[in-house]
Amino acid sequence: MYNSYRPVPGWALLLFLAALAVFGVALRLFVGPDLMELGMLGILGAFYAVMLCAVVVSIAPLRTAAFPALGVRGAGWKPVVFGAIGTLVLSVAVSKIGPEVKGMQAVEELVREPRAFLSSLLLLGLLAPVVEELIFRGLLYGWIAGRWGTIPAWLVSSIAFAIAHYEPAHILLVLPLGLLFGYLRRRTDSLLPSTVAHIVNNSFAVLAAAYVDG
């Protein structure tokens, strides 16, 4: 563990939730019905953009202290590489033995469209993992770890990450990955290994849906 660890203050988490609500309402008011015309990629892009803006607003008052609080620091190459490899192995294993996720069928059909592939890879394979890691292994983990320790932070952030995927079958598939990402965060006190592992997992899923499953 790093001695420079700084917990995320509770007000930062509340500020994130407030900013998320404000930006969400603003998006609904100013874009409204036109949002549906953007298609699934447009909706997902707007969704993650709103969450990213809320994260920025919540940590802006911390200034440079935001980086250690969120775990934005180096971790060495070993946990990054082993985390990525472990994620691929776990992802393949879970997808083989786990239930089928009906809600993902529309996304899989989308990434198979040649014109949407690159956008899907950038959005689902890069932006989504970064935003989700900042929220669950950054803000939430950092706040819980500062109050109750790293083990509760690992478990609660992993469960919250899984529940956020909503569909029961998807929750079951995502929970093992969330626990692995949380372990990487706790073991290294860095957001880097879990973020890289998350990017690898999502990018692999997009590539598999586009070129293997289809």
PDB file of C-alpha atoms in Angstrom:
ATOM      1  CA  MET A   1       0.000   0.000   0.000  1.00  0.00           C
ATOM      2  CA  TYR A   2       1.081   3.560  -0.687  1.00  0.00           C
ATOM      3  CA  ASN A   3       1.697   5.856   2.270  1.00  0.00           C
ATOM      4  CA  SER A   4       0.295   8.770   0.253  1.00  0.00           C
ATOM      5  CA  TYR A   5      -3.233   7.309   0.374  1.00  0.00           C
ATOM      6  CA  ARG A   6      -5.947   9.926   0.848  1.00  0.00           C
ATOM      7  CA  PRO A   7      -9.606   9.029   1.347  1.00  0.00           C
ATOM      8  CA  VAL A   8     -12.381  10.514  -0.741  1.00  0.00           C
ATOM      9  CA  PRO A   9     -14.425  12.889   1.455  1.00  0.00           C
ATOM     10  CA  GLY A  10     -18.130  12.165   1.820  1.00  0.00           C
ATOM     11  CA  TRP A  11     -19.124  15.514   0.366  1.00  0.00           C
ATOM     12  CA  ALA A  12     -17.379  14.606  -2.906  1.00  0.00           C
ATOM     13  CA  LEU A  13     -19.621  11.564  -3.272  1.00  0.00           C
ATOM     14  CA  LEU A  14     -22.709  13.668  -2.503  1.00  0.00           C
ATOM     15  CA  LEU A  15     -21.542  16.291  -4.984  1.00  0.00           C
ATOM     16  CA  PHE A  16     -21.180  13.585  -7.622  1.00  0.00           C
ATOM     17  CA  LEU A  17     -24.749  12.388  -7.064  1.00  0.00           C
ATOM     18  CA  ALA A  18     -26.080  15.955  -7.146  1.00  0.00           C
ATOM     19  CA  ALA A  19     -24.148  16.806 -10.313  1.00  0.00           C
ATOM     20  CA  LEU A  20     -25.298  13.562 -11.916  1.00  0.00           C
ATOM     21  CA  ALA A  21     -28.924  14.466 -11.206  1.00  0.00           C
ATOM     22  CA  VAL A  22     -28.523  18.036 -12.486  1.00  0.00           C
ATOM     23  CA  PHE A  23     -26.737  17.011 -15.681  1.00  0.00           C
ATOM     24  CA  GLY A  24     -29.225  14.211 -16.255  1.00  0.00           C
ATOM     25  CA  VAL A  25     -32.198  16.556 -15.929  1.00  0.00           C
ATOM     26  CA  ALA A  26     -30.492  19.147 -18.129  1.00  0.00           C
ATOM     27  CA  LEU A  27     -29.865  16.529 -20.799  1.00  0.00           C
ATOM     28  CA  ARG A  28     -33.500  15.477 -20.685  1.00  0.00           C
ATOM     29  CA  LEU A  29     -34.769  19.069 -20.857  1.00  0.00           C
ATOM     30  CA  PHE A  30     -32.495  20.390 -23.589  1.00  0.00           C
ATOM     31  CA  VAL A  31     -32.199  17.280 -25.736  1.00  0.00           C
ATOM     32  CA  GLY A  32     -35.431  15.531 -24.810  1.00  0.00           C
ATOM     33  CA  PRO A  33     -37.021  13.371 -27.496  1.00  0.00           C
ATOM     34  CA  ASP A  34     -34.156  14.113 -29.885  1.00  0.00           C
ATOM     35  CA  LEU A  35     -31.936  11.886 -27.749  1.00  0.00           C
ATOM     36  CA  MET A  36     -33.736   8.791 -28.996  1.00  0.00           C
ATOM     37  CA  GLU A  37     -32.922   9.779 -32.569  1.00  0.00           C
ATOM     38  CA  LEU A  38     -29.214   9.502 -31.807  1.00  0.00           C
ATOM     39  CA  GLY A  39     -29.481   5.714 -31.644  1.00  0.00           C
ATOM     40  CA  MET A  40     -28.009   3.414 -29.037  1.00  0.00           C
ATOM     41  CA  LEU A  41     -24.453   4.690 -29.421  1.00  0.00           C
ATOM     42  CA  GLY A  42     -25.603   8.271 -29.058  1.00  0.00           C
ATOM     43  CA  ILE A  43     -27.609   7.469 -25.949  1.00  0.00           C
ATOM     44  CA  LEU A  44     -24.733   5.539 -24.372  1.00  0.00           C
ATOM     45  CA  GLY A  45     -22.314   8.313 -25.293  1.00  0.00           C
ATOM     46  CA  ALA A  46     -24.529  10.931 -23.656  1.00  0.00           C
ATOM     47  CA  PHE A  47     -24.958   8.691 -20.605  1.00  0.00           C
ATOM     48  CA  TYR A  48     -21.228   8.273 -20.041  1.00  0.00           C
ATOM     49  CA  ALA A  49     -20.509  11.920 -20.848  1.00  0.00           C
ATOM     50  CA  VAL A  50     -22.951  12.983 -18.137  1.00  0.00           C
ATOM     51  CA  MET A  51     -21.324  10.633 -15.619  1.00  0.00           C
ATOM     52  CA  LEU A  52     -17.830  11.824 -16.537  1.00  0.00           C
ATOM     53  CA  CYS A  53     -18.861  15.461 -16.105  1.00  0.00           C
ATOM     54  CA  ALA A  54     -20.341  14.613 -12.703  1.00  0.00           C
ATOM     55  CA  VAL A  55     -17.066  12.968 -11.653  1.00  0.00           C
ATOM     56  CA  VAL A  56     -15.083  16.034 -12.729  1.00  0.00           C
ATOM     57  CA  VAL A  57     -17.395  18.352 -10.792  1.00  0.00           C
ATOM     58  CA  SER A  58     -17.169  16.186  -7.670  1.00  0.00           C
ATOM     59  CA  ILE A  59     -13.373  16.075  -7.544  1.00  0.00           C
ATOM     60  CA  ALA A  60     -12.605  19.591  -8.827  1.00  0.00           C
ATOM     61  CA  PRO A  61     -12.637  21.131  -5.309  1.00  0.00           C
ATOM     62  CA  LEU A  62      -9.963  18.637  -4.224  1.00  0.00           C
ATOM     63  CA  ARG A  63      -7.552  20.004  -6.834  1.00  0.00           C
ATOM     64  CA  THR A  64      -4.309  18.002  -6.856  1.00  0.00           C
ATOM     65  CA  ALA A  65      -5.467  15.946  -3.862  1.00  0.00           C
ATOM     66  CA  ALA A  66      -8.041  14.348  -6.170  1.00  0.00           C
ATOM     67  CA  PHE A  67      -5.398  12.172  -7.811  1.00  0.00           C
ATOM     68  CA  PRO A  68      -4.211  10.257  -4.724  1.00  0.00           C
ATOM     69  CA  ALA A  69      -7.793  10.112  -3.409  1.00  0.00           C
ATOM     70  CA  LEU A  70      -8.975   8.370  -6.570  1.00  0.00           C
ATOM     71  CA  GLY A  71      -5.897   6.171  -6.782  1.00  0.00           C
ATOM     72  CA  VAL A  72      -4.578   7.855  -9.920  1.00  0.00           C
ATOM     73  CA  ARG A  73      -0.944   6.801  -9.641  1.00  0.00           C
ATOM     74  CA  GLY A  74       1.467   4.313 -11.144  1.00  0.00           C
ATOM     75  CA  ALA A  75       1.493   0.677 -10.107  1.00  0.00           C
ATOM     76  CA  GLY A  76       4.348  -0.999 -11.970  1.00  0.00           C
ATOM     77  CA  TRP A  77       3.954  -3.258 -14.968  1.00  0.00           C
ATOM     78  CA  LYS A  78       3.377  -6.601 -13.218  1.00  0.00           C
ATOM     79  CA  PRO A  79      -0.091  -5.957 -11.729  1.00  0.00           C
ATOM     80  CA  VAL A  80      -1.144  -4.275 -14.971  1.00  0.00           C
ATOM     81  CA  VAL A  81      -0.085  -7.214 -17.148  1.00  0.00           C
ATOM     82  CA  PHE A  82      -1.239  -9.962 -14.789  1.00  0.00           C
ATOM     83  CA  GLY A  83      -4.496  -8.119 -14.184  1.00  0.00           C
ATOM     84  CA  ALA A  84      -5.189  -7.905 -17.905  1.00  0.00           C
ATOM     85  CA  ILE A  85      -4.349 -11.579 -18.470  1.00  0.00           C
ATOM     86  CA  GLY A  86      -6.397 -12.679 -15.475  1.00  0.00           C
ATOM     87  CA  THR A  87      -9.332 -10.622 -16.693  1.00  0.00           C
ATOM     88  CA  LEU A  88      -9.264 -12.255 -20.119  1.00  0.00           C
ATOM     89  CA  VAL A  89      -9.158 -15.738 -18.603  1.00  0.00           C
ATOM     90  CA  LEU A  90     -11.955 -14.952 -16.151  1.00  0.00           C
ATOM     91  CA  SER A  91     -14.050 -13.216 -18.800  1.00  0.00           C
ATOM     92  CA  VAL A  92     -13.891 -16.195 -21.164  1.00  0.00           C
ATOM     93  CA  ALA A  93     -14.640 -18.640 -18.340  1.00  0.00           C
ATOM     94  CA  VAL A  94     -17.605 -16.647 -17.068  1.00  0.00           C
ATOM     95  CA  SER A  95     -19.047 -16.187 -20.556  1.00  0.00           C
ATOM     96  CA  LYS A  96     -18.849 -19.946 -21.177  1.00  0.00           C
ATOM     97  CA  ILE A  97     -20.485 -21.116 -17.964  1.00  0.00           C
ATOM     98  CA  GLY A  98     -22.670 -18.119 -17.160  1.00  0.00           C
ATOM     99  CA  PRO A  99     -26.250 -17.376 -18.277  1.00  0.00           C
ATOM    100  CA  GLU A 100     -27.077 -15.598 -21.516  1.00  0.00           C
ATOM    101  CA  VAL A 101     -27.615 -11.861 -21.141  1.00  0.00           C
ATOM    102  CA  LYS A 102     -30.595 -10.874 -23.271  1.00  0.00           C
ATOM    103  CA  GLY A 103     -30.026  -7.183 -22.733  1.00  0.00           C
ATOM    104  CA  MET A 104     -26.636  -7.419 -24.455  1.00  0.00           C
ATOM    105  CA  GLN A 105     -28.020  -8.745 -27.724  1.00  0.00           C
ATOM    106  CA  ALA A 106     -28.807  -5.268 -29.042  1.00  0.00           C
ATOM    107  CA  VAL A 107     -25.280  -4.113 -28.236  1.00  0.00           C
ATOM    108  CA  GLU A 108     -23.784  -7.164 -29.938  1.00  0.00           C
ATOM    109  CA  GLU A 109     -25.849  -6.492 -33.055  1.00  0.00           C
ATOM    110  CA  LEU A 110     -24.707  -2.883 -33.015  1.00  0.00           C
ATOM    111  CA  VAL A 111     -20.973  -3.624 -32.897  1.00  0.00           C
ATOM    112  CA  ARG A 112     -21.332  -5.996 -35.851  1.00  0.00           C
ATOM    113  CA  GLU A 113     -22.290  -3.064 -38.065  1.00  0.00           C
ATOM    114  CA  PRO A 114     -19.091  -2.015 -39.900  1.00  0.00           C
ATOM    115  CA  ARG A 115     -19.890   1.701 -39.672  1.00  0.00           C
ATOM    116  CA  ALA A 116     -20.481   1.506 -35.925  1.00  0.00           C
ATOM    117  CA  PHE A 117     -17.563  -0.731 -34.981  1.00  0.00           C
ATOM    118  CA  LEU A 118     -14.906   1.924 -34.327  1.00  0.00           C
ATOM    119  CA  SER A 119     -17.314   4.146 -32.430  1.00  0.00           C
ATOM    120  CA  SER A 120     -18.454   1.149 -30.390  1.00  0.00           C
ATOM    121  CA  LEU A 121     -14.872   0.202 -29.572  1.00  0.00           C
ATOM    122  CA  LEU A 122     -13.996   3.728 -28.442  1.00  0.00           C
ATOM    123  CA  LEU A 123     -17.175   4.158 -26.421  1.00  0.00           C
ATOM    124  CA  LEU A 124     -17.645   0.709 -24.898  1.00  0.00           C
ATOM    125  CA  GLY A 125     -14.016  -0.389 -24.886  1.00  0.00           C
ATOM    126  CA  LEU A 126     -12.376   2.828 -23.675  1.00  0.00           C
ATOM    127  CA  LEU A 127     -14.701   5.542 -22.368  1.00  0.00           C
ATOM    128  CA  ALA A 128     -17.093   3.279 -20.451  1.00  0.00           C
ATOM    129  CA  PRO A 129     -14.364   1.451 -18.478  1.00  0.00           C
ATOM    130  CA  VAL A 130     -12.579   4.690 -17.565  1.00  0.00           C
ATOM    131  CA  VAL A 131     -15.778   6.344 -16.337  1.00  0.00           C
ATOM    132  CA  GLU A 132     -16.933   3.261 -14.425  1.00  0.00           C
ATOM    133  CA  GLU A 133     -13.556   2.830 -12.745  1.00  0.00           C
ATOM    134  CA  LEU A 134     -13.490   6.477 -11.680  1.00  0.00           C
ATOM    135  CA  ILE A 135     -16.916   6.053 -10.105  1.00  0.00           C
ATOM    136  CA  PHE A 136     -16.754   2.609  -8.501  1.00  0.00           C
ATOM    137  CA  ARG A 137     -13.051   2.013  -7.808  1.00  0.00           C
ATOM    138  CA  GLY A 138     -12.298   5.728  -7.522  1.00  0.00           C
ATOM    139  CA  LEU A 139     -15.006   7.707  -5.732  1.00  0.00           C
ATOM    140  CA  LEU A 140     -16.969   4.931  -4.035  1.00  0.00           C
ATOM    141  CA  TYR A 141     -13.970   2.779  -3.105  1.00  0.00           C
ATOM    142  CA  GLY A 142     -12.022   5.789  -1.867  1.00  0.00           C
ATOM    143  CA  TRP A 143     -14.852   6.987   0.353  1.00  0.00           C
ATOM    144  CA  ILE A 144     -15.590   3.580   1.907  1.00  0.00           C
ATOM    145  CA  ALA A 145     -11.893   2.781   2.385  1.00  0.00           C
ATOM    146  CA  GLY A 146     -11.403   6.048   4.236  1.00  0.00           C
ATOM    147  CA  ARG A 147     -14.238   5.249   6.672  1.00  0.00           C
ATOM    148  CA  TRP A 148     -14.311   1.477   7.084  1.00  0.00           C
ATOM    149  CA  GLY A 149     -11.166   0.084   5.466  1.00  0.00           C
ATOM    150  CA  THR A 150     -10.124  -1.454   2.178  1.00  0.00           C
ATOM    151  CA  ILE A 151     -11.877  -4.826   2.516  1.00  0.00           C
ATOM    152  CA  PRO A 152     -15.378  -3.312   2.862  1.00  0.00           C
ATOM    153  CA  ALA A 153     -14.438  -0.902   0.072  1.00  0.00           C
ATOM    154  CA  TRP A 154     -13.428  -3.806  -2.162  1.00  0.00           C
ATOM    155  CA  LEU A 155     -16.594  -5.802  -1.514  1.00  0.00           C
ATOM    156  CA  VAL A 156     -19.135  -2.970  -1.575  1.00  0.00           C
ATOM    157  CA  SER A 157     -17.700  -1.287  -4.677  1.00  0.00           C
ATOM    158  CA  SER A 158     -17.621  -4.647  -6.482  1.00  0.00           C
ATOM    159  CA  ILE A 159     -21.232  -5.427  -5.599  1.00  0.00           C
ATOM    160  CA  ALA A 160     -22.379  -1.915  -6.520  1.00  0.00           C
ATOM    161  CA  PHE A 161     -20.554  -2.217  -9.835  1.00  0.00           C
ATOM    162  CA  ALA A 162     -22.355  -5.479 -10.580  1.00  0.00           C
ATOM    163  CA  ILE A 163     -25.781  -4.175  -9.530  1.00  0.00           C
ATOM    164  CA  ALA A 164     -25.328  -1.158 -11.800  1.00  0.00           C
ATOM    165  CA  HIS A 165     -25.531  -3.544 -14.754  1.00  0.00           C
ATOM    166  CA  TYR A 166     -29.186  -4.052 -13.801  1.00  0.00           C
ATOM    167  CA  GLU A 167     -30.175  -7.304 -15.538  1.00  0.00           C
ATOM    168  CA  PRO A 168     -29.870 -10.254 -13.085  1.00  0.00           C
ATOM    169  CA  ALA A 169     -27.993 -12.452 -15.567  1.00  0.00           C
ATOM    170  CA  HIS A 170     -25.611  -9.598 -16.338  1.00  0.00           C
ATOM    171  CA  ILE A 171     -25.069  -8.965 -12.632  1.00  0.00           C
ATOM    172  CA  LEU A 172     -23.997 -12.581 -12.135  1.00  0.00           C
ATOM    173  CA  LEU A 173     -21.540 -12.347 -15.023  1.00  0.00           C
ATOM    174  CA  VAL A 174     -20.089  -9.004 -13.995  1.00  0.00           C
ATOM    175  CA  LEU A 175     -19.666  -9.659 -10.259  1.00  0.00           C
ATOM    176  CA  PRO A 176     -16.577 -11.928 -10.600  1.00  0.00           C
ATOM    177  CA  LEU A 177     -14.935  -9.312 -12.813  1.00  0.00           C
ATOM    178  CA  GLY A 178     -15.870  -6.574 -10.368  1.00  0.00           C
ATOM    179  CA  LEU A 179     -14.267  -8.536  -7.541  1.00  0.00           C
ATOM    180  CA  LEU A 180     -11.094  -8.937  -9.602  1.00  0.00           C
ATOM    181  CA  PHE A 181     -10.995  -5.235 -10.480  1.00  0.00           C
ATOM    182  CA  GLY A 182     -11.560  -4.390  -6.821  1.00  0.00           C
ATOM    183  CA  TYR A 183      -8.792  -6.755  -5.767  1.00  0.00           C
ATOM    184  CA  LEU A 184      -6.383  -5.026  -8.147  1.00  0.00           C
ATOM    185  CA  ARG A 185      -7.389  -1.659  -6.717  1.00  0.00           C
ATOM    186  CA  ARG A 186      -6.918  -2.832  -3.148  1.00  0.00           C
ATOM    187  CA  ARG A 187      -3.690  -4.738  -3.787  1.00  0.00           C
ATOM    188  CA  THR A 188      -1.937  -1.872  -5.560  1.00  0.00           C
ATOM    189  CA  ASP A 189      -3.773   1.162  -4.148  1.00  0.00           C
ATOM    190  CA  SER A 190      -3.854   2.312  -7.759  1.00  0.00           C
ATOM    191  CA  LEU A 191      -6.665   2.748 -10.247  1.00  0.00           C
ATOM    192  CA  LEU A 192      -4.353   1.920 -13.156  1.00  0.00           C
ATOM    193  CA  PRO A 193      -4.390  -1.928 -13.080  1.00  0.00           C
ATOM    194  CA  SER A 194      -8.171  -2.196 -12.722  1.00  0.00           C
ATOM    195  CA  THR A 195      -8.749   0.405 -15.432  1.00  0.00           C
ATOM    196  CA  VAL A 196      -6.445  -1.358 -17.890  1.00  0.00           C
ATOM    197  CA  ALA A 197      -8.055  -4.717 -17.037  1.00  0.00           C
ATOM    198  CA  HIS A 198     -11.521  -3.216 -17.534  1.00  0.00           C
ATOM    199  CA  ILE A 199     -10.517  -1.735 -20.903  1.00  0.00           C
ATOM    200  CA  VAL A 200      -9.073  -5.077 -21.985  1.00  0.00           C
ATOM    201  CA  ASN A 201     -12.253  -6.898 -20.947  1.00  0.00           C
ATOM    202  CA  ASN A 202     -14.638  -4.533 -22.719  1.00  0.00           C
ATOM    203  CA  SER A 203     -12.508  -4.234 -25.843  1.00  0.00           C
ATOM    204  CA  PHE A 204     -12.218  -8.010 -26.037  1.00  0.00           C
ATOM    205  CA  ALA A 205     -16.007  -8.290 -25.703  1.00  0.00           C
ATOM    206  CA  VAL A 206     -16.545  -5.805 -28.546  1.00  0.00           C
ATOM    207  CA  LEU A 207     -14.043  -7.590 -30.788  1.00  0.00           C
ATOM    208  CA  ALA A 208     -15.536 -10.998 -29.979  1.00  0.00           C
ATOM    209  CA  ALA A 209     -19.060  -9.785 -30.711  1.00  0.00           C
ATOM    210  CA  ALA A 210     -17.958  -8.247 -34.002  1.00  0.00           C
ATOM    211  CA  TYR A 211     -15.698 -10.967 -35.375  1.00  0.00           C
ATOM    212  CA  VAL A 212     -16.261 -14.189 -33.428  1.00  0.00           C
ATOM    213  CA  ASP A 213     -19.824 -14.501 -32.179  1.00  0.00           C
ATOM    214  CA  GLY A 214     -21.254 -13.169 -35.403  1.00  0.00           C
TER     215      GLY A 214
END
